[in-house]
């Protein structure tokens, strides 16, 4: 999966492709561990351009494990 993300981002020379990856968590929303990862990600990616989880330029969004409850509304 990482290879596919990297390949797509490298081929997108004109920045036409926008990718959003969502990673669900077993932790409850508001859990200190999830919040810490989110804060570090929010600080690290704008400065380096690299996602801390995927080590690519594509940002990973962190969601609660309850995301499936809201999926039909999206």
mmCIF file of C-alpha atoms in Angstrom:
data_model
loop_
_atom_site.group_PDB
_atom_site.id
_atom_site.type_symbol
_atom_site.label_atom_id
_atom_site.label_comp_id
_atom_site.label_asym_id
_atom_site.label_seq_id
_atom_site.Cartn_x
_atom_site.Cartn_y
_atom_site.Cartn_z
ATOM 1 C CA UNK A 1 0.000 0.000 0.000
ATOM 2 C CA UNK A 2 2.822 2.377 0.861
ATOM 3 C CA UNK A 3 4.434 1.638 -2.500
ATOM 4 C CA UNK A 4 1.237 2.512 -4.366
ATOM 5 C CA UNK A 5 0.826 5.772 -2.415
ATOM 6 C CA UNK A 6 4.431 6.734 -3.062
ATOM 7 C CA UNK A 7 4.184 5.928 -6.770
ATOM 8 C CA UNK A 8 1.016 7.991 -7.242
ATOM 9 C CA UNK A 9 2.458 10.976 -5.369
ATOM 10 C CA UNK A 10 5.686 10.832 -7.402
ATOM 11 C CA UNK A 11 3.787 10.712 -10.705
ATOM 12 C CA UNK A 12 1.650 13.716 -9.757
ATOM 13 C CA UNK A 13 4.035 16.389 -11.073
ATOM 14 C CA UNK A 14 1.332 19.068 -11.379
ATOM 15 C CA UNK A 15 -0.216 18.399 -7.946
ATOM 16 C CA UNK A 16 -3.557 17.423 -9.495
ATOM 17 C CA UNK A 17 -4.195 14.407 -7.289
ATOM 18 C CA UNK A 18 -5.363 14.878 -3.733
ATOM 19 C CA UNK A 19 -5.257 11.773 -1.552
ATOM 20 C CA UNK A 20 -6.688 11.353 1.918
ATOM 21 C CA UNK A 21 -6.086 8.158 3.860
ATOM 22 C CA UNK A 22 -8.060 7.419 6.984
ATOM 23 C CA UNK A 23 -6.703 5.206 9.735
ATOM 24 C CA UNK A 24 -9.162 3.960 12.298
ATOM 25 C CA UNK A 25 -8.065 3.337 15.859
ATOM 26 C CA UNK A 26 -9.058 0.912 18.566
ATOM 27 C CA UNK A 27 -8.822 3.780 21.030
ATOM 28 C CA UNK A 28 -11.816 5.869 21.950
ATOM 29 C CA UNK A 29 -12.014 9.361 20.484
ATOM 30 C CA UNK A 30 -10.242 11.743 22.835
ATOM 31 C CA UNK A 31 -7.866 9.050 24.119
ATOM 32 C CA UNK A 32 -4.487 10.569 25.046
ATOM 33 C CA UNK A 33 -2.601 8.205 22.696
ATOM 34 C CA UNK A 34 -4.718 9.152 19.691
ATOM 35 C CA UNK A 35 -4.530 12.818 20.561
ATOM 36 C CA UNK A 36 -0.732 12.655 20.890
ATOM 37 C CA UNK A 37 -0.339 11.076 17.453
ATOM 38 C CA UNK A 38 -2.670 13.695 15.972
ATOM 39 C CA UNK A 39 -0.762 16.576 17.554
ATOM 40 C CA UNK A 40 2.631 15.249 16.469
ATOM 41 C CA UNK A 41 1.262 14.717 12.954
ATOM 42 C CA UNK A 42 -0.174 18.245 12.834
ATOM 43 C CA UNK A 43 3.203 19.706 13.816
ATOM 44 C CA UNK A 44 5.466 17.409 11.802
ATOM 45 C CA UNK A 45 3.808 17.267 8.369
ATOM 46 C CA UNK A 46 3.690 21.012 7.618
ATOM 47 C CA UNK A 47 7.369 21.377 8.519
ATOM 48 C CA UNK A 48 8.746 18.289 6.802
ATOM 49 C CA UNK A 49 6.098 17.377 4.219
ATOM 50 C CA UNK A 50 6.290 13.786 5.458
ATOM 51 C CA UNK A 51 3.579 11.843 7.274
ATOM 52 C CA UNK A 52 4.770 10.260 10.542
ATOM 53 C CA UNK A 53 2.842 7.016 9.981
ATOM 54 C CA UNK A 54 3.193 6.290 6.258
ATOM 55 C CA UNK A 55 6.528 8.107 5.749
ATOM 56 C CA UNK A 56 5.107 9.541 2.509
ATOM 57 C CA UNK A 57 3.837 12.965 1.544
ATOM 58 C CA UNK A 58 0.231 11.762 1.876
ATOM 59 C CA UNK A 59 -1.363 12.743 5.173
ATOM 60 C CA UNK A 60 -3.006 10.038 7.253
ATOM 61 C CA UNK A 61 -6.134 11.184 9.088
ATOM 62 C CA UNK A 62 -6.917 9.465 12.373
ATOM 63 C CA UNK A 63 -10.474 8.397 13.142
ATOM 64 C CA UNK A 64 -12.281 6.727 15.975
ATOM 65 C CA UNK A 65 -13.144 3.046 15.677
ATOM 66 C CA UNK A 66 -16.769 4.248 15.677
ATOM 67 C CA UNK A 67 -16.321 5.736 12.187
ATOM 68 C CA UNK A 68 -18.434 2.983 10.626
ATOM 69 C CA UNK A 69 -21.406 4.347 12.553
ATOM 70 C CA UNK A 70 -21.162 7.624 10.595
ATOM 71 C CA UNK A 71 -20.118 6.194 7.219
ATOM 72 C CA UNK A 72 -23.679 5.968 5.807
ATOM 73 C CA UNK A 73 -24.062 9.733 6.385
ATOM 74 C CA UNK A 74 -20.914 10.654 4.436
#
